[in-house]
Short mmCIF file of C-alpha atoms in Angstrom, two decimals:
data_model
loop_
_atom_site.label_atom_id
_atom_site.label_comp_id
_atom_site.label_asym_id
_atom_site.label_seq_id
_atom_site.Cartn_x
_atom_site.Cartn_y
_atom_site.Cartn_z
CA VAL F 1 29.19 115.48 113.65
CA ALA F 2 29.78 111.75 114.12
CA GLN F 3 32.63 111.82 111.60
CA GLY F 4 34.20 114.74 113.44
CA ILE F 5 34.04 112.88 116.72
CA VAL F 6 35.55 109.79 115.10
CA GLN F 7 38.35 111.92 113.64
CA GLU F 8 39.09 113.51 117.02
CA VAL F 9 39.15 110.10 118.67
CA ARG F 10 41.59 108.84 116.05
CA GLN F 11 43.81 111.89 116.48
CA SER F 12 43.76 111.48 120.25
CA ALA F 13 44.61 107.80 119.92
CA GLN F 14 47.47 108.62 117.56
CA LEU F 15 48.77 111.29 119.94
CA MET F 16 48.60 108.88 122.87
CA LEU F 17 50.39 106.23 120.82
CA SER F 18 53.17 108.68 119.92
CA GLN F 19 53.54 109.83 123.53
CA LEU F 20 53.69 106.27 124.84
CA LEU F 21 56.30 105.28 122.27
CA GLN F 22 58.25 108.43 123.08
CA GLN F 23 58.49 107.31 126.70
CA LEU F 24 60.22 104.15 125.48
CA ARG F 25 62.85 106.35 123.80
CA THR F 26 64.01 107.63 127.19
CA ASN F 27 65.95 106.11 130.08
CA VAL F 28 62.88 104.28 131.37
CA ALA F 29 62.96 101.50 133.98
CA LEU F 30 61.22 98.13 133.76
CA PRO F 31 58.09 99.09 135.82
CA ALA F 32 57.45 102.06 133.51
CA CYS F 33 58.02 99.83 130.46
CA LEU F 34 55.42 97.41 131.77
CA ARG F 35 52.89 100.23 132.22
CA VAL F 36 53.52 101.63 128.74
CA ILE F 37 53.16 98.24 127.06
CA GLY F 38 50.03 97.61 129.12
CA PHE F 39 48.47 100.84 127.82
CA LEU F 40 49.47 100.00 124.24
CA ARG F 41 47.89 96.57 124.50
CA ARG F 42 44.66 98.04 125.82
CA MET F 43 44.59 100.51 122.94
CA ASP F 44 44.58 97.48 120.61
CA VAL F 45 46.07 99.40 117.67
CA LEU F 46 49.14 97.19 117.21
CA THR F 47 49.47 93.47 116.65
CA GLU F 48 51.72 91.53 119.02
CA ALA F 49 54.50 91.41 116.42
CA GLU F 50 54.15 95.15 115.75
CA LEU F 51 54.20 95.87 119.48
CA ARG F 52 57.46 93.96 119.90
CA LEU F 53 58.98 95.70 116.92
CA LYS F 54 57.93 99.16 118.13
CA PHE F 55 59.36 98.41 121.58
CA LEU F 56 62.73 97.33 120.18
CA GLN F 57 62.86 100.26 117.75
CA ALA F 58 62.17 102.75 120.54
CA ARG F 59 64.66 101.21 122.95
CA GLY F 60 67.20 101.01 120.12
CA ALA F 61 66.77 104.74 119.48
CA TRP F 62 67.51 105.42 123.14
CA LEU F 63 70.61 103.21 122.99
CA ARG F 64 71.87 105.13 119.97
CA SER F 65 71.40 108.42 121.81
CA VAL F 66 73.46 107.09 124.72
CA GLN F 67 76.24 105.99 122.37
CA ALA F 68 76.14 109.25 120.43
CA ALA F 69 76.79 111.16 123.67
CA VAL F 70 80.18 109.45 124.12
CA PRO F 71 83.06 111.77 123.03
CA GLU F 72 84.85 110.44 119.94
CA ARG F 73 88.08 112.45 120.04
CA ASP F 74 90.12 109.76 121.79
CA PRO F 75 89.54 106.30 120.22
CA PHE F 76 90.49 104.48 123.42
CA VAL F 77 88.15 106.53 125.63
CA HIS F 78 85.35 106.32 123.07
CA LEU F 79 85.67 102.58 122.73
CA SER F 80 86.05 101.96 126.44
CA LYS F 81 82.93 103.98 127.30
CA THR F 82 80.99 102.48 124.39
CA VAL F 83 81.76 98.97 125.61
CA GLU F 84 80.54 99.84 129.09
CA ALA F 85 77.41 101.58 127.82
CA CYS F 86 76.51 98.73 125.47
CA ARG F 87 77.16 96.07 128.09
CA VAL F 88 75.00 97.72 130.75
CA HIS F 89 72.19 99.28 128.74
CA LEU F 90 71.81 96.62 126.06
CA PHE F 91 71.57 93.98 128.76
CA ASP F 92 68.91 96.10 130.50
CA VAL F 93 66.86 96.31 127.31
CA ILE F 94 67.10 92.55 126.83
CA THR F 95 65.97 92.03 130.42
CA GLN F 96 63.05 94.40 129.90
CA TYR F 97 62.01 92.67 126.69
CA ARG F 98 62.08 89.22 128.24
CA ALA F 99 60.09 90.40 131.23
CA ILE F 100 57.39 91.93 129.02
CA PHE F 101 57.19 89.48 126.12
CA SER F 102 57.21 85.70 126.27
CA ASP F 103 58.82 83.70 123.46
CA GLU F 104 57.89 80.36 124.97
CA GLU F 105 54.34 80.23 123.61
CA PRO F 106 53.63 77.96 120.58
CA ARG F 107 52.84 80.99 118.39
CA ALA F 108 56.02 82.79 119.38
CA PRO F 109 58.84 81.37 117.17
CA ALA F 110 58.32 83.95 114.40
CA GLN F 111 57.92 86.72 116.97
CA GLY F 112 61.01 85.51 118.80
CA ALA F 113 62.97 85.89 115.56
CA ILE F 114 62.27 89.64 115.74
CA PHE F 115 64.06 89.86 119.07
CA HIS F 116 67.03 87.68 118.14
CA GLY F 117 67.46 89.54 114.86
CA TRP F 118 67.47 92.85 116.75
CA VAL F 119 70.07 91.64 119.26
CA LEU F 120 72.33 90.36 116.47
CA HIS F 121 71.96 93.70 114.71
CA LYS F 122 73.04 95.56 117.86
CA VAL F 123 76.04 93.28 118.30
CA SER F 124 76.98 93.86 114.64
CA GLU F 125 76.77 97.62 115.21
CA PHE F 126 79.08 97.31 118.20
CA LEU F 127 81.57 95.23 116.21
CA ARG F 128 81.61 97.87 113.46
CA THR F 129 82.33 100.56 116.05
CA LEU F 130 85.05 98.37 117.55
CA ARG F 131 86.64 97.78 114.16
CA ARG F 132 86.57 101.49 113.32
CA ASP F 133 88.05 102.68 116.63
CA LEU F 134 90.73 100.00 116.66
CA GLY F 135 91.68 101.16 113.18
CA ARG F 136 92.06 104.72 114.49
CA GLY F 137 94.66 103.49 117.00
CA VAL F 138 94.44 102.94 120.74
CA GLY F 139 98.13 103.11 121.61
CA GLY F 140 99.53 100.45 123.91
CA ARG F 141 96.20 99.81 125.64
CA LEU F 142 94.96 97.03 123.40
CA ASP F 143 95.05 94.52 126.26
CA SER F 144 92.75 96.67 128.39
CA LEU F 145 90.17 96.92 125.62
CA LEU F 146 90.42 93.20 124.90
CA GLY F 147 89.64 92.44 128.53
CA GLN F 148 86.63 94.77 128.49
CA CYS F 149 85.28 93.36 125.24
CA MET F 150 85.75 89.75 126.35
CA TYR F 151 83.85 90.49 129.55
CA PHE F 152 81.11 92.09 127.45
CA GLY F 153 80.88 89.00 125.24
CA LEU F 154 80.94 86.64 128.23
CA SER F 155 78.15 88.51 130.02
CA PHE F 156 75.95 88.10 126.96
CA SER F 157 76.40 84.33 126.99
CA ARG F 158 73.65 84.41 129.63
CA VAL F 159 71.21 85.52 126.95
CA GLY F 160 72.56 83.23 124.25
CA VAL F 161 74.65 85.86 122.43
CA ASP F 162 78.27 85.05 123.27
CA PHE F 163 80.17 86.91 120.55
CA ARG F 164 83.70 86.49 121.91
CA GLY F 165 84.60 84.42 118.87
CA GLN F 166 84.05 87.53 116.73
CA LEU F 167 86.49 89.56 118.81
CA ALA F 168 89.64 87.47 118.48
CA PRO F 169 90.21 88.08 114.73
CA LEU F 170 89.75 91.84 115.17
CA PHE F 171 92.27 92.19 118.00
CA GLN F 172 94.62 89.70 116.36
CA ARG F 173 94.72 91.75 113.16
CA VAL F 174 95.30 95.01 115.04
CA ALA F 175 98.12 93.48 117.10
CA ALA F 176 99.74 92.09 113.95
CA ASP F 177 99.46 95.41 112.11
CA ALA F 178 100.93 97.33 115.07
CA PHE F 179 103.83 94.88 115.30
CA GLY F 180 104.45 95.12 111.57
CA ALA F 181 104.49 98.92 111.71
CA ALA F 182 106.96 98.91 114.63
CA VAL F 183 109.24 96.46 112.81
CA ARG F 184 109.17 98.58 109.66
CA GLU F 185 110.09 101.63 111.72
CA ALA F 186 113.01 99.73 113.27
CA LEU F 187 114.13 98.65 109.80
CA ASP F 188 113.96 102.21 108.46
CA LYS F 189 116.09 103.46 111.35
CA PHE F 190 118.61 100.69 110.71
CA ARG F 191 118.92 101.78 107.09
CA GLU F 192 119.41 105.39 108.16
CA GLU F 193 122.12 104.33 110.59
CA MET F 194 123.89 102.29 107.92
CA ASN F 195 123.85 105.22 105.49
CA SER F 196 126.03 107.26 107.85
CA TYR F 197 127.90 104.40 109.53
CA THR F 198 131.67 104.13 109.40
CA LEU F 199 133.44 101.09 110.76
CA ILE F 200 136.36 103.11 112.02
CA SER F 201 134.00 104.84 114.46
CA ALA F 202 133.13 101.60 116.25
CA PRO F 203 134.20 102.16 119.89
CA ALA F 204 135.42 98.61 120.52
CA VAL F 205 135.04 99.19 124.27
CA LEU F 206 131.91 97.31 125.24
CA GLY F 207 132.24 94.60 122.65
CA GLY F 208 134.86 92.14 121.63
CA GLY F 209 137.82 94.50 121.75
CA ALA F 210 140.39 94.89 124.48
CA GLY F 211 139.23 95.73 127.97
CA ALA F 212 137.33 94.09 130.78
CA PRO F 213 135.44 90.94 129.78
CA LEU F 214 131.70 91.26 129.36
CA PRO F 215 129.40 89.74 131.96
CA THR F 216 127.86 86.56 130.66
CA ALA F 217 124.06 86.47 130.60
CA GLN F 218 122.57 83.71 132.68
CA PRO F 219 120.85 80.91 130.73
CA GLY F 220 117.16 81.58 130.23
CA THR F 221 117.44 85.36 130.69
CA LEU F 222 116.60 87.92 128.02
CA GLN F 223 119.43 90.36 128.62
CA PRO F 224 120.29 91.90 125.24
CA PRO F 225 123.78 91.04 123.95
CA MET F 226 126.09 93.81 125.13
CA VAL F 227 128.40 93.24 122.18
CA LEU F 228 125.82 94.94 119.95
CA LEU F 229 126.66 98.28 121.58
CA ASP F 230 129.89 98.19 119.58
CA PHE F 231 127.76 98.36 116.42
CA PRO F 232 125.19 101.20 116.70
CA PRO F 233 123.07 100.18 113.68
CA LEU F 234 122.50 96.70 115.15
CA ALA F 235 121.85 98.11 118.62
CA CYS F 236 119.36 100.63 117.21
CA PHE F 237 117.60 97.90 115.23
CA LEU F 238 117.35 95.63 118.25
CA ASN F 239 116.02 98.47 120.38
CA GLY F 240 113.23 99.06 117.85
CA LEU F 241 112.37 95.36 117.82
CA LEU F 242 112.26 95.25 121.62
CA VAL F 243 109.74 98.09 121.58
CA ALA F 244 107.65 96.06 119.12
CA PHE F 245 107.95 92.92 121.27
CA ASN F 246 106.99 94.76 124.45
CA ASP F 247 103.87 96.22 122.83
CA LEU F 248 102.94 92.84 121.36
CA ARG F 249 103.44 91.10 124.70
CA LEU F 250 100.42 92.92 126.14
CA CYS F 251 98.10 91.31 123.59
CA CYS F 252 99.80 88.30 122.06
CA PRO F 253 97.47 85.50 120.92
CA ILE F 254 99.24 82.27 120.03
CA ALA F 255 97.61 82.44 116.58
CA LEU F 256 99.97 85.33 115.73
CA ALA F 257 103.08 83.16 115.99
CA GLN F 258 103.30 82.53 112.25
CA ASP F 259 102.55 86.13 111.23
CA VAL F 260 105.04 87.58 113.71
CA THR F 261 107.75 85.13 112.70
CA ALA F 262 107.17 85.83 109.00
CA CYS F 263 107.29 89.59 109.62
CA LEU F 264 110.52 89.29 111.56
CA ASP F 265 112.03 86.96 108.96
CA SER F 266 111.24 89.46 106.21
CA ALA F 267 112.81 92.31 108.19
CA LEU F 268 115.96 90.30 108.85
CA ALA F 269 116.23 89.53 105.16
CA GLU F 270 116.13 93.28 104.47
CA VAL F 271 118.78 93.87 107.13
CA THR F 272 120.98 91.29 105.42
CA LYS F 273 120.51 93.03 102.07
CA THR F 274 121.41 96.38 103.63
CA ILE F 275 124.57 94.94 105.17
CA LEU F 276 125.50 93.38 101.83
CA ALA F 277 124.93 96.68 100.02
CA PHE F 278 127.10 98.45 102.59
CA HIS F 279 129.89 95.93 102.01
CA ARG F 280 129.71 96.26 98.23
CA ALA F 281 129.85 100.05 98.44
CA GLU F 282 132.69 100.26 100.96
CA GLU F 283 134.75 97.11 100.40
CA ALA F 284 137.22 98.65 97.97
CA ALA F 285 138.20 101.31 100.51
CA PHE F 286 138.40 98.98 103.53
CA SER F 287 141.60 99.05 105.51
CA GLY F 288 142.73 95.93 107.31
CA ARG F 289 141.21 97.20 110.57
CA GLU F 290 137.91 98.06 108.87
CA GLN F 291 137.74 94.61 107.29
CA GLU F 292 138.23 93.10 110.74
CA LEU F 293 135.51 95.33 112.22
CA PHE F 294 133.11 94.42 109.42
CA THR F 295 133.69 90.74 110.13
CA GLN F 296 132.92 91.40 113.80
CA PHE F 297 129.79 93.30 112.74
CA CYS F 298 128.53 90.33 110.72
CA THR F 299 129.46 87.91 113.50
CA ALA F 300 127.50 89.97 116.04
CA PHE F 301 124.50 89.96 113.72
CA LEU F 302 124.67 86.22 113.10
CA GLU F 303 125.80 84.84 116.45
CA ASP F 304 124.36 87.36 118.92
CA LEU F 305 121.40 89.24 117.46
CA LEU F 306 119.67 86.35 115.68
CA PRO F 307 119.82 83.86 118.59
CA TYR F 308 118.60 86.57 120.95
CA LEU F 309 115.61 87.30 118.72
CA ASN F 310 114.84 83.59 118.61
CA ARG F 311 114.78 83.51 122.43
CA CYS F 312 112.41 86.49 122.44
CA LEU F 313 110.06 84.64 120.10
CA GLN F 314 110.12 81.59 122.36
CA VAL F 315 109.14 83.76 125.32
CA LEU F 316 106.28 85.35 123.40
CA PHE F 317 105.15 82.05 121.90
CA PRO F 318 106.26 79.18 124.16
CA PRO F 319 106.88 76.04 122.06
CA ALA F 320 104.79 73.99 124.51
CA GLN F 321 101.75 76.22 123.88
CA ILE F 322 102.23 76.03 120.12
CA ALA F 323 102.53 72.24 120.31
CA GLN F 324 99.37 72.08 122.41
CA ALA F 325 97.46 74.30 119.98
CA LEU F 326 98.62 72.27 116.99
CA GLY F 327 97.70 69.07 118.81
CA GLU F 328 94.18 70.35 119.47
CA ILE F 329 93.78 71.36 115.83
CA SER F 330 95.06 67.94 114.73
CA GLY F 331 92.61 66.29 117.11
CA LEU F 332 89.73 68.21 115.56
CA GLY F 333 90.78 66.97 112.17
#
C-alpha cells in the first residue's frame, strides 16, 4: 500500500512538472513565469542549473513556434517578420530570465554560462535564417532589411549581445553578388546587340553627326552621355550598368569598392574583346563610312562611356570616404 501511494505521488509530481513546463511553452507573461518557477522550486525536483535549463528550453520551444508560424513563401516578408518576432520576443525572454534568475551570486558563473550560451545559440539560428533568406533573393529591398537587422542588433547591445558586426559581411556579400549578376546580364545583352549590329544602321542624329549640337552636361552631374544613343550596343550596356548601380546604391558599404571596381573592370575587358572580335569579323567588308562609324563607336566607348562610369563609381564610393577608411585601417596597424 505504501509503495502504491509513493508511486501515485511520484506520478502526480511528474504530471505537475510536465504541466508547469508546458505553461512555459506558451505566450506567458513575466508574472506567470514567476509563479511557475516558484512552484517548480517548491517541488524541489530540479537543481538550480536544471531549472534554468528547463526554463530556457521551454521558452525556446515557444520562440520556435512563433517563428514557424511566419509564412515562408516571400523571402522578404518572411525575413522582415522573423526579425521583428525575434527582436521583440527574444528580448522578452531575456528580460524574464534576468528577472527570475540572478547571475550575480558567487556560485553563478557556471550557471550564467547556460544563459549566455543559449542567447548566442538563438542569435546563430537567426543568422542562419538571415543567410538562407538573403540567398533566396529579396529584390531591391536589401536596404530595408539591413536597417531592421541593424536595429535588432543594436537593441541587443543592452543585454551584451550586439551582433551587428556579424551582419555586415552577410549583406555585403549579397549586395556584391546582386551587382555581379546585374553586370553579367548587361554584358550578355551587349554581346547579343553586337551579334546583330551593323554600323550602317547607326542613326547619326543624336551623336556626333550633323544636326543640332548636343547639350553639354554640367560639371558634377551624372547625365549619361547622349552620344551613346548613336551606338545602341553601348547605350544598352550602359543602361544595364545603371540598373546595377541604382540597386547597389540602396545598400552600398564602402568595403565593396574594390569588389565592385574589379567586377566592372572585368566586364569592360569583355566588352573590349567583343568589340575587337566584331572588328576582326567585319573589317574586310567595311566601307569608308563604316570604318568612320566604327572609329566613332570606339571613341564613344573610350572617351564617353568609360569616364562616365568612373564618375558613377566616385558617387557610389566618394574618394574622401575611401581615404578616411584607409587612414583608419592604417592607424589601427
